[in-house]
mmCIF file of N, CA and C in Angstrom:
data_model
loop_
_atom_site.group_PDB
_atom_site.id
_atom_site.type_symbol
_atom_site.label_atom_id
_atom_site.label_comp_id
_atom_site.label_asym_id
_atom_site.label_seq_id
_atom_site.Cartn_x
_atom_site.Cartn_y
_atom_site.Cartn_z
ATOM 1 N N MET A 136 38.995 23.329 60.790
ATOM 2 C CA MET A 136 39.162 21.975 61.262
ATOM 3 C C MET A 136 38.769 21.001 60.162
ATOM 4 N N SER A 137 39.422 19.875 60.157
ATOM 5 C CA SER A 137 39.131 18.832 59.192
ATOM 6 C C SER A 137 37.837 18.116 59.553
ATOM 7 N N ASP A 138 37.097 17.674 58.519
ATOM 8 C CA ASP A 138 35.892 16.894 58.771
ATOM 9 C C ASP A 138 36.232 15.556 59.404
ATOM 10 N N LEU A 139 37.452 15.055 59.171
ATOM 11 C CA LEU A 139 37.864 13.781 59.744
ATOM 12 C C LEU A 139 38.125 13.900 61.239
ATOM 13 N N HIS A 140 38.532 15.058 61.675
ATOM 14 C CA HIS A 140 38.845 15.295 63.078
ATOM 15 C C HIS A 140 38.154 16.570 63.544
ATOM 16 N N PRO A 141 36.862 16.486 63.834
ATOM 17 C CA PRO A 141 36.169 17.697 64.281
ATOM 18 C C PRO A 141 36.733 18.166 65.623
ATOM 19 N N PRO A 142 36.615 19.444 65.900
ATOM 20 C CA PRO A 142 37.132 19.963 67.171
ATOM 21 C C PRO A 142 36.337 19.407 68.346
ATOM 22 N N ASP A 143 36.980 19.389 69.497
ATOM 23 C CA ASP A 143 36.285 19.018 70.727
ATOM 24 C C ASP A 143 35.292 20.104 71.123
ATOM 25 N N LEU A 144 35.632 21.339 70.776
ATOM 26 C CA LEU A 144 34.841 22.482 71.215
ATOM 27 C C LEU A 144 34.794 23.536 70.118
ATOM 28 N N SER A 145 33.594 23.972 69.761
ATOM 29 C CA SER A 145 33.413 25.100 68.843
ATOM 30 C C SER A 145 32.933 26.283 69.665
ATOM 31 N N ILE A 146 33.635 27.391 69.529
ATOM 32 C CA ILE A 146 33.274 28.609 70.248
ATOM 33 C C ILE A 146 32.650 29.556 69.235
ATOM 34 N N ILE A 147 31.377 29.850 69.416
ATOM 35 C CA ILE A 147 30.656 30.739 68.505
ATOM 36 C C ILE A 147 30.400 32.050 69.232
ATOM 37 N N ILE A 148 30.871 33.134 68.633
ATOM 38 C CA ILE A 148 30.680 34.465 69.201
ATOM 39 C C ILE A 148 29.877 35.287 68.209
ATOM 40 N N VAL A 149 28.709 35.722 68.625
ATOM 41 C CA VAL A 149 27.881 36.616 67.798
ATOM 42 C C VAL A 149 28.170 38.037 68.267
ATOM 43 N N SER A 150 28.540 38.889 67.329
ATOM 44 C CA SER A 150 29.035 40.210 67.680
ATOM 45 C C SER A 150 28.299 41.307 66.921
ATOM 46 N N TRP A 151 28.115 42.429 67.607
ATOM 47 C CA TRP A 151 27.570 43.623 66.959
ATOM 48 C C TRP A 151 28.087 44.858 67.691
ATOM 49 N N ASN A 152 28.975 45.589 67.051
ATOM 50 C CA ASN A 152 29.496 46.868 67.546
ATOM 51 C C ASN A 152 30.128 46.791 68.948
ATOM 52 N N VAL A 153 30.927 45.766 69.174
ATOM 53 C CA VAL A 153 31.646 45.633 70.455
ATOM 54 C C VAL A 153 33.122 45.297 70.193
ATOM 55 N N ARG A 154 33.743 46.046 69.280
ATOM 56 C CA ARG A 154 35.103 45.732 68.816
ATOM 57 C C ARG A 154 36.089 45.499 69.952
ATOM 58 N N GLU A 155 36.171 46.397 70.913
ATOM 59 C CA GLU A 155 37.184 46.254 71.959
ATOM 60 C C GLU A 155 36.890 45.076 72.889
ATOM 61 N N LEU A 156 35.627 44.843 73.202
ATOM 62 C CA LEU A 156 35.265 43.669 74.008
ATOM 63 C C LEU A 156 35.555 42.386 73.240
ATOM 64 N N LEU A 157 35.258 42.389 71.952
ATOM 65 C CA LEU A 157 35.531 41.231 71.114
ATOM 66 C C LEU A 157 37.031 40.964 71.034
ATOM 67 N N ARG A 158 37.831 42.009 70.851
ATOM 68 C CA ARG A 158 39.287 41.864 70.813
ATOM 69 C C ARG A 158 39.799 41.224 72.108
ATOM 70 N N ALA A 159 39.332 41.717 73.257
ATOM 71 C CA ALA A 159 39.767 41.169 74.547
ATOM 72 C C ALA A 159 39.344 39.707 74.687
ATOM 73 N N CYS A 160 38.137 39.405 74.278
ATOM 74 C CA CYS A 160 37.642 38.035 74.346
ATOM 75 C C CYS A 160 38.491 37.113 73.477
ATOM 76 N N LEU A 161 38.732 37.504 72.238
ATOM 77 C CA LEU A 161 39.503 36.666 71.329
ATOM 78 C C LEU A 161 40.938 36.492 71.803
ATOM 79 N N ARG A 162 41.540 37.533 72.340
ATOM 80 C CA ARG A 162 42.904 37.391 72.884
ATOM 81 C C ARG A 162 42.943 36.314 73.964
ATOM 82 N N THR A 163 41.958 36.330 74.841
ATOM 83 C CA THR A 163 41.909 35.345 75.919
ATOM 84 C C THR A 163 41.724 33.941 75.373
ATOM 85 N N VAL A 164 40.807 33.771 74.452
ATOM 86 C CA VAL A 164 40.529 32.443 73.913
ATOM 87 C C VAL A 164 41.717 31.926 73.108
ATOM 88 N N VAL A 165 42.318 32.779 72.296
ATOM 89 C CA VAL A 165 43.475 32.371 71.493
ATOM 90 C C VAL A 165 44.648 32.011 72.407
ATOM 91 N N ARG A 166 44.831 32.766 73.467
ATOM 92 C CA ARG A 166 45.903 32.463 74.424
ATOM 93 C C ARG A 166 45.664 31.092 75.059
ATOM 94 N N ARG A 167 44.418 30.784 75.394
ATOM 95 C CA ARG A 167 44.081 29.476 75.965
ATOM 96 C C ARG A 167 44.332 28.374 74.940
ATOM 97 N N GLN A 168 43.996 28.632 73.678
ATOM 98 C CA GLN A 168 44.262 27.656 72.619
ATOM 99 C C GLN A 168 45.751 27.370 72.513
ATOM 100 N N ALA A 169 46.553 28.427 72.566
ATOM 101 C CA ALA A 169 48.003 28.274 72.451
ATOM 102 C C ALA A 169 48.566 27.429 73.590
ATOM 103 N N ALA A 170 47.879 27.433 74.712
ATOM 104 C CA ALA A 170 48.303 26.624 75.856
ATOM 105 C C ALA A 170 47.754 25.205 75.756
ATOM 106 N N GLY A 171 47.194 24.856 74.616
ATOM 107 C CA GLY A 171 46.682 23.519 74.413
ATOM 108 C C GLY A 171 45.294 23.306 74.980
ATOM 109 N N GLY A 172 44.597 24.380 75.316
ATOM 110 C CA GLY A 172 43.256 24.257 75.851
ATOM 111 C C GLY A 172 43.221 23.813 77.302
ATOM 112 N N ARG A 173 44.355 23.822 77.929
ATOM 113 C CA ARG A 173 44.423 23.368 79.319
ATOM 114 C C ARG A 173 44.021 24.488 80.266
ATOM 115 N N ARG A 174 43.375 24.118 81.362
ATOM 116 C CA ARG A 174 43.059 25.091 82.396
ATOM 117 C C ARG A 174 44.302 25.399 83.219
ATOM 118 N N GLN A 175 45.138 24.400 83.383
ATOM 119 C CA GLN A 175 46.383 24.541 84.135
ATOM 120 C C GLN A 175 47.445 23.743 83.391
ATOM 121 N N ASP A 176 48.716 24.020 83.684
ATOM 122 C CA ASP A 176 49.797 23.285 83.030
ATOM 123 C C ASP A 176 49.704 21.788 83.296
ATOM 124 N N SER A 177 49.136 21.401 84.432
ATOM 125 C CA SER A 177 49.070 19.991 84.789
ATOM 126 C C SER A 177 47.833 19.286 84.233
ATOM 127 N N ASP A 178 46.956 20.002 83.569
ATOM 128 C CA ASP A 178 45.742 19.407 83.015
ATOM 129 C C ASP A 178 46.132 18.414 81.924
ATOM 130 N N PRO A 179 45.801 17.118 82.070
ATOM 131 C CA PRO A 179 46.254 16.113 81.115
ATOM 132 C C PRO A 179 45.421 16.022 79.844
ATOM 133 N N CYS A 180 44.334 16.769 79.750
ATOM 134 C CA CYS A 180 43.413 16.584 78.635
ATOM 135 C C CYS A 180 43.212 17.879 77.847
ATOM 136 N N PRO A 181 44.095 18.155 76.885
ATOM 137 C CA PRO A 181 43.895 19.364 76.082
ATOM 138 C C PRO A 181 42.714 19.195 75.123
ATOM 139 N N LEU A 182 42.092 20.295 74.796
ATOM 140 C CA LEU A 182 40.972 20.305 73.864
ATOM 141 C C LEU A 182 41.397 20.891 72.528
ATOM 142 N N THR A 183 40.871 20.343 71.448
ATOM 143 C CA THR A 183 41.018 21.008 70.159
ATOM 144 C C THR A 183 39.806 21.911 70.006
ATOM 145 N N THR A 184 40.050 23.129 69.581
ATOM 146 C CA THR A 184 38.970 24.106 69.501
ATOM 147 C C THR A 184 38.980 24.831 68.159
ATOM 148 N N GLU A 185 37.838 25.394 67.835
ATOM 149 C CA GLU A 185 37.729 26.320 66.716
ATOM 150 C C GLU A 185 36.945 27.524 67.221
ATOM 151 N N ILE A 186 37.244 28.683 66.656
ATOM 152 C CA ILE A 186 36.545 29.913 67.033
ATOM 153 C C ILE A 186 35.838 30.434 65.795
ATOM 154 N N ILE A 187 34.554 30.718 65.956
ATOM 155 C CA ILE A 187 33.745 31.260 64.868
ATOM 156 C C ILE A 187 33.141 32.572 65.356
ATOM 157 N N VAL A 188 33.398 33.651 64.623
ATOM 158 C CA VAL A 188 32.787 34.941 64.936
ATOM 159 C C VAL A 188 31.774 35.263 63.852
ATOM 160 N N ILE A 189 30.557 35.519 64.285
ATOM 161 C CA ILE A 189 29.495 35.974 63.385
ATOM 162 C C ILE A 189 29.303 37.458 63.675
ATOM 163 N N ASP A 190 29.680 38.305 62.730
ATOM 164 C CA ASP A 190 29.526 39.743 62.920
ATOM 165 C C ASP A 190 28.239 40.195 62.233
ATOM 166 N N ASN A 191 27.362 40.806 62.997
ATOM 167 C CA ASN A 191 26.055 41.241 62.499
ATOM 168 C C ASN A 191 26.087 42.686 62.013
ATOM 169 N N ALA A 192 26.873 42.925 60.968
ATOM 170 C CA ALA A 192 26.920 44.229 60.298
ATOM 171 C C ALA A 192 27.373 45.347 61.229
ATOM 172 N N SER A 193 28.408 45.076 62.031
ATOM 173 C CA SER A 193 28.945 46.119 62.908
ATOM 174 C C SER A 193 29.446 47.305 62.088
ATOM 175 N N THR A 194 29.318 48.487 62.664
ATOM 176 C CA THR A 194 29.811 49.698 62.006
ATOM 177 C C THR A 194 31.051 50.246 62.710
ATOM 178 N N ASP A 195 31.584 49.498 63.685
ATOM 179 C CA ASP A 195 32.741 49.965 64.454
ATOM 180 C C ASP A 195 34.057 49.304 64.042
ATOM 181 N N GLY A 196 34.058 48.586 62.914
ATOM 182 C CA GLY A 196 35.283 47.952 62.442
ATOM 183 C C GLY A 196 35.571 46.599 63.069
ATOM 184 N N SER A 197 34.589 46.011 63.725
ATOM 185 C CA SER A 197 34.791 44.718 64.377
ATOM 186 C C SER A 197 35.251 43.639 63.403
ATOM 187 N N ALA A 198 34.564 43.504 62.281
ATOM 188 C CA ALA A 198 34.906 42.451 61.327
ATOM 189 C C ALA A 198 36.311 42.653 60.766
ATOM 190 N N ALA A 199 36.663 43.877 60.436
ATOM 191 C CA ALA A 199 38.008 44.159 59.922
ATOM 192 C C ALA A 199 39.072 43.842 60.972
ATOM 193 N N MET A 200 38.795 44.143 62.232
ATOM 194 C CA MET A 200 39.731 43.840 63.309
ATOM 195 C C MET A 200 39.943 42.338 63.427
ATOM 196 N N VAL A 201 38.855 41.573 63.394
ATOM 197 C CA VAL A 201 38.985 40.115 63.489
ATOM 198 C C VAL A 201 39.818 39.588 62.323
ATOM 199 N N ALA A 202 39.509 40.027 61.115
ATOM 200 C CA ALA A 202 40.232 39.559 59.934
ATOM 201 C C ALA A 202 41.717 39.901 60.012
ATOM 202 N N ALA A 203 42.049 41.087 60.490
ATOM 203 C CA ALA A 203 43.442 41.528 60.533
ATOM 204 C C ALA A 203 44.237 40.921 61.686
ATOM 205 N N GLU A 204 43.622 40.814 62.853
ATOM 206 C CA GLU A 204 44.362 40.422 64.054
ATOM 207 C C GLU A 204 44.230 38.951 64.429
ATOM 208 N N PHE A 205 43.212 38.283 63.917
ATOM 209 C CA PHE A 205 42.947 36.896 64.309
ATOM 210 C C PHE A 205 42.662 36.033 63.076
ATOM 211 N N PRO A 206 43.679 35.816 62.234
ATOM 212 C CA PRO A 206 43.447 35.058 60.996
ATOM 213 C C PRO A 206 43.034 33.606 61.240
ATOM 214 N N GLU A 207 43.294 33.090 62.437
ATOM 215 C CA GLU A 207 42.923 31.715 62.756
ATOM 216 C C GLU A 207 41.432 31.565 63.068
ATOM 217 N N VAL A 208 40.733 32.682 63.200
ATOM 218 C CA VAL A 208 39.306 32.681 63.517
ATOM 219 C C VAL A 208 38.497 32.621 62.229
ATOM 220 N N THR A 209 37.460 31.809 62.222
ATOM 221 C CA THR A 209 36.524 31.793 61.099
ATOM 222 C C THR A 209 35.565 32.969 61.290
ATOM 223 N N LEU A 210 35.542 33.862 60.315
ATOM 224 C CA LEU A 210 34.731 35.071 60.398
ATOM 225 C C LEU A 210 33.625 35.030 59.359
ATOM 226 N N VAL A 211 32.409 35.291 59.812
ATOM 227 C CA VAL A 211 31.274 35.501 58.912
ATOM 228 C C VAL A 211 30.819 36.934 59.147
ATOM 229 N N ALA A 212 30.959 37.766 58.123
ATOM 230 C CA ALA A 212 30.562 39.173 58.220
ATOM 231 C C ALA A 212 29.223 39.338 57.504
ATOM 232 N N ASN A 213 28.151 39.364 58.267
ATOM 233 C CA ASN A 213 26.824 39.511 57.696
ATOM 234 C C ASN A 213 26.625 40.932 57.159
ATOM 235 N N PRO A 214 25.908 41.071 56.044
ATOM 236 C CA PRO A 214 25.643 42.400 55.497
ATOM 237 C C PRO A 214 24.552 43.153 56.260
ATOM 238 N N ASP A 215 23.838 42.423 57.135
ATOM 239 C CA ASP A 215 22.801 43.050 57.951
ATOM 240 C C ASP A 215 22.781 42.370 59.316
ATOM 241 N N ASN A 216 22.108 42.990 60.271
ATOM 242 C CA ASN A 216 22.039 42.430 61.618
ATOM 243 C C ASN A 216 20.955 41.356 61.638
ATOM 244 N N ARG A 217 21.390 40.121 61.768
ATOM 245 C CA ARG A 217 20.456 39.001 61.726
ATOM 246 C C ARG A 217 20.029 38.534 63.108
ATOM 247 N N GLY A 218 20.511 39.207 64.133
ATOM 248 C CA GLY A 218 20.112 38.867 65.488
ATOM 249 C C GLY A 218 20.950 37.751 66.093
ATOM 250 N N PHE A 219 20.802 37.605 67.402
ATOM 251 C CA PHE A 219 21.604 36.658 68.157
ATOM 252 C C PHE A 219 21.288 35.201 67.786
ATOM 253 N N THR A 220 20.015 34.866 67.708
ATOM 254 C CA THR A 220 19.634 33.482 67.433
ATOM 255 C C THR A 220 20.049 33.053 66.041
ATOM 256 N N ARG A 221 19.744 33.865 65.034
ATOM 257 C CA ARG A 221 20.139 33.511 63.662
ATOM 258 C C ARG A 221 21.653 33.482 63.519
ATOM 259 N N GLY A 222 22.349 34.389 64.209
ATOM 260 C CA GLY A 222 23.810 34.379 64.192
ATOM 261 C C GLY A 222 24.370 33.080 64.750
ATOM 262 N N ASN A 223 23.830 32.645 65.883
ATOM 263 C CA ASN A 223 24.269 31.373 66.459
ATOM 264 C C ASN A 223 23.971 30.220 65.509
ATOM 265 N N ASN A 224 22.811 30.232 64.880
ATOM 266 C CA ASN A 224 22.480 29.173 63.928
ATOM 267 C C ASN A 224 23.459 29.160 62.744
ATOM 268 N N GLN A 225 23.899 30.344 62.304
ATOM 269 C CA GLN A 225 24.905 30.394 61.242
ATOM 270 C C GLN A 225 26.189 29.724 61.709
ATOM 271 N N GLY A 226 26.607 30.026 62.919
ATOM 272 C CA GLY A 226 27.815 29.412 63.457
ATOM 273 C C GLY A 226 27.691 27.911 63.585
ATOM 274 N N LEU A 227 26.530 27.448 64.057
ATOM 275 C CA LEU A 227 26.296 26.011 64.191
ATOM 276 C C LEU A 227 26.350 25.312 62.835
ATOM 277 N N ALA A 228 25.863 25.974 61.815
ATOM 278 C CA ALA A 228 25.865 25.378 60.468
ATOM 279 C C ALA A 228 27.286 25.158 59.963
ATOM 280 N N LEU A 229 28.210 25.974 60.415
ATOM 281 C CA LEU A 229 29.597 25.802 59.996
ATOM 282 C C LEU A 229 30.225 24.596 60.676
#
């Protein structure tokens, strides 16, 4: 997202070894984004969103899956598990 037009909503997902759950989650969120962020077709107020995934050194291929299947997602692949709180703080810093 541009600094001139920040998103209405930043979605930060901290992940560790949950590749298939993460894939399902991202599919749902990306599908909602494609619909303009609307809850229903009649919703007059679409949201601009960004998705940030913080991967805490998963060993199940989670980071590679995100990079390959969801190029629109901002991915931070940590070299070690920094925990949920530090992961969220990394996402907030972005």
